[in-house]
C-alpha positions as MATLAB code, in Angstrom:
seq = 'VAALIKEVHRDWSPAAIRSALMTTANPLDNTQKPIIDVSTNLPATPLDIGAGHINPNKALEPGLVYDTTAEDYIKLLCAMNYTAKQIQVITGSTHSCVNRSIDLNYPSFIAYFNRKGSNSSAKVVQEFKRTVTNVGEQRSVYTAKLTAMAGLKVKVEPERLVFKNKYEKLSYKLTLEGPKLLKEDVVQGSLSWVDDGGKYVVRSPIVATNLVPDSLL';
ca = [
       6.096   15.521   10.948;
       5.623   15.777    7.186;
       7.060   19.301    7.285;
      10.140   18.054    9.139;
      10.695   15.336    6.515;
      10.298   17.918    3.737;
      12.945   20.064    5.400;
      15.424   17.172    5.155;
      14.290   15.870    1.752;
      13.428   18.976   -0.256;
      12.962   17.023   -3.496;
      10.426   14.528   -2.103;
       6.817   14.708   -3.284;
       3.861   14.654   -0.843;
       3.255   11.039   -1.892;
       6.838   10.056   -1.063;
       6.569   11.714    2.358;
       3.264    9.954    3.071;
       4.857    6.666    1.976;
       7.791    7.171    4.356;
       5.412    7.818    7.256;
       3.259    4.780    6.473;
       5.912    2.175    5.701;
       7.930    2.929    8.849;
       4.905    3.092   11.176;
       4.598    0.579   14.023;
       1.430   -1.606   14.233;
       2.313   -2.512   17.855;
       1.600   -0.540   21.021;
       4.151    0.464   23.670;
       4.047   -3.048   25.177;
       4.981   -4.523   21.760;
       1.561   -6.132   21.398;
      -1.000   -5.485   18.621;
      -2.944   -2.248   19.026;
      -6.388   -3.095   20.443;
      -9.755   -1.862   19.185;
     -11.416   -0.799   22.443;
     -14.923   -1.352   21.012;
     -14.279   -5.081   20.471;
     -11.222   -5.715   22.680;
      -9.676   -7.441   19.655;
      -6.578   -6.495   17.637;
      -7.363   -3.450   15.501;
      -7.178   -3.737   11.718;
      -5.671   -1.209    9.294;
      -9.264   -0.071    8.669;
      -9.174    1.186   12.279;
      -5.591    2.383   12.724;
      -4.131    2.764    9.247;
      -0.470    1.728    9.134;
       0.004    2.251   12.894;
       1.933    4.695   15.096;
       4.242    6.901   13.051;
       7.951    6.947   13.829;
       9.420   10.321   12.729;
      13.061    9.231   13.011;
      12.607    6.109   10.895;
      10.501    8.045    8.385;
      13.555   10.182    7.592;
      15.264    7.061    6.211;
      12.563    4.706    4.872;
      14.765    2.873    2.363;
      12.065    2.682   -0.309;
       9.145    4.967   -1.154;
       5.968    4.572   -3.177;
       5.735    7.736   -5.272;
       2.600    8.939   -7.061;
       1.909   11.653   -9.621;
      -1.093   13.913  -10.083;
      -1.939   11.966  -13.247;
      -2.202    8.769  -11.187;
      -4.845   10.395   -9.002;
      -6.798   11.571  -12.043;
      -6.856    7.977  -13.340;
      -8.186    6.909   -9.936;
     -10.947    9.548   -9.954;
     -11.936    8.398  -13.430;
     -12.039    4.765  -12.311;
     -14.263    5.776   -9.380;
     -16.726    7.270  -11.903;
     -16.286   10.896  -10.911;
     -17.923   13.159  -13.461;
     -15.899   15.496  -15.670;
     -17.267   18.442  -13.674;
     -16.273   16.909  -10.329;
     -12.760   16.172  -11.591;
     -12.448   19.732  -12.861;
     -13.441   21.081   -9.434;
     -10.779   18.902   -7.768;
      -7.939   19.369  -10.262;
      -8.691   22.779  -11.738;
      -8.432   21.418  -15.286;
     -10.441   19.301  -17.725;
      -9.792   15.611  -18.352;
     -11.402   13.155  -20.761;
     -10.810   10.007  -18.653;
      -9.235    8.033  -21.475;
      -7.136    6.113  -18.934;
      -8.655    4.697  -15.764;
      -7.012    2.761  -12.950;
      -8.296    1.875   -9.494;
      -4.818    0.539   -8.565;
      -3.022    3.611   -7.211;
       0.699    3.258   -6.404;
      -0.155    3.452   -2.713;
       1.845    1.943    0.203;
      -1.043   -0.288    1.319;
      -3.448   -2.800   -0.206;
      -7.168   -3.540    0.123;
      -8.891   -6.405   -1.688;
     -12.683   -6.582   -1.829;
     -14.450   -9.918   -1.843;
     -18.184  -10.679   -1.382;
     -18.530  -10.666   -5.166;
     -21.919  -11.432   -6.717;
     -22.267  -14.480   -8.960;
     -23.933  -17.872   -9.290;
     -20.827  -19.952   -8.601;
     -20.183  -19.313   -4.908;
     -17.305  -21.846   -4.826;
     -15.312  -19.994   -7.476;
     -12.039  -18.378   -6.502;
     -11.398  -14.644   -6.725;
      -7.927  -13.508   -7.760;
      -6.880   -9.899   -7.196;
      -3.627   -8.410   -8.390;
      -1.874   -5.227   -7.354;
       1.058   -3.692   -9.189;
       3.398   -1.371   -7.332;
       6.600    0.548   -8.069;
       9.091    1.482   -5.368;
      11.913    4.018   -5.536;
      15.209    3.351   -3.786;
      16.034    6.286   -1.495;
      18.419    4.274    0.695;
      21.780    2.712   -0.056;
      22.948    2.873   -3.683;
      23.432   -0.875   -4.050;
      20.873   -2.775   -2.031;
      18.797   -5.939   -2.128;
      15.355   -6.279   -0.561;
      13.537   -9.538    0.158;
       9.759   -9.796    0.504;
       8.335  -11.014    3.799;
       4.612  -11.839    3.859;
       2.434  -12.554    6.882;
      -0.159  -15.313    6.475;
      -3.779  -14.315    5.872;
      -6.486  -16.790    6.929;
      -8.304  -18.349    3.977;
      -6.156  -16.624    1.363;
      -3.170  -17.434   -0.793;
      -0.808  -14.467   -0.922;
       2.084  -14.215   -3.369;
       4.542  -11.525   -4.428;
       6.558  -11.533   -7.659;
       9.485  -11.097   -7.751;
      10.417  -12.019   -4.187;
      13.640   -9.991   -4.323;
      14.350   -6.490   -5.572;
      17.946   -5.748   -6.555;
      18.826   -2.070   -6.805;
      22.049   -0.914   -8.446;
      21.524    2.828   -8.027;
      19.933    5.326   -5.712;
      16.555    6.621   -6.976;
      16.222    3.548   -9.204;
      12.642    2.300   -9.582;
      11.593   -1.353   -9.552;
       8.137   -2.904   -9.769;
       6.457   -5.969   -8.303;
       3.065   -7.676   -8.257;
       1.083   -8.793   -5.203;
      -1.586  -11.460   -5.757;
      -4.374  -12.484   -3.378;
      -6.516  -15.549   -4.104;
      -9.519  -16.550   -2.036;
     -13.227  -17.432   -2.026;
     -15.917  -15.042   -3.210;
     -17.021  -14.665    0.403;
     -14.475  -14.635    3.218;
     -15.242  -16.413    6.494;
     -14.380  -13.217    8.362;
     -15.432   -9.761    7.232;
     -11.888   -8.420    7.610;
      -8.636  -10.365    7.241;
      -5.368   -8.520    7.669;
      -1.737   -9.163    6.834;
       1.311   -7.288    5.640;
       4.076   -7.200    3.070;
       7.494   -6.063    4.251;
      10.514   -5.466    2.042;
      13.584   -6.121    4.198;
      17.042   -5.135    2.990;
      19.859   -7.665    3.314;
      21.686   -5.433    5.764;
      18.690   -5.326    8.096;
      18.662   -1.522    8.213;
      15.363   -1.005    6.410;
      11.980   -2.668    6.844;
       9.444   -1.209    4.404;
       6.066   -2.463    5.645;
       2.711   -2.196    3.880;
      -0.568   -3.342    5.469;
      -2.827   -5.681    3.483;
      -6.582   -5.940    4.057;
      -9.042   -8.381    2.503;
     -12.664   -7.630    3.306;
     -16.274   -8.521    2.528;
     -17.238   -4.911    3.280;
     -17.461   -3.598   -0.273;
     -18.233    0.158   -0.554;
     -21.282    1.140   -2.583;
     -19.086    2.903   -5.165;
     -17.557   -0.455   -6.154;
     -20.751   -2.535   -6.280;
];
């Protein structure tokens, strides 16, 4: 499917193609109900199914894409404490890791809770900054639509993105606020940017979890 998209959009990067596939994917099954995790018989989370079932036709016209450069990935590797030798093996070049960032411009979000500390009643606030590129209509306006997440306050700023040109880039910030320890190990939601004409729905899954990987402890 990625190869078919590349054939139509020769100038798109691998990250833009991945973004198009993810943000147009469907989290529902063919009966229009949430995809079920057969091991629990409960609705599956993005940790199980990613963004959902891909839709090749919609992916050809995603409206907005989250693009990423090689330098962004190097900053991520640095933030994940990869050694200089490991980064050289992956990238084929040397890097000093002056800049580090765990917040990749990725079309999904995961917030880790279960943070250690003496004050268990304290709130944890996590922020994500993202930049989207308009690949749809030249003049277009997108409005943020958030699904509620149990036990969390979710906010996006700004709530509207106004594009005046094709390929214009605009940024926003997503904020999640909640307790140090969530009542459920995994809480899921989504952020969708919906254009005023109703043609495009650019959906990103959001996950908040107590299941913190060892690399982040």
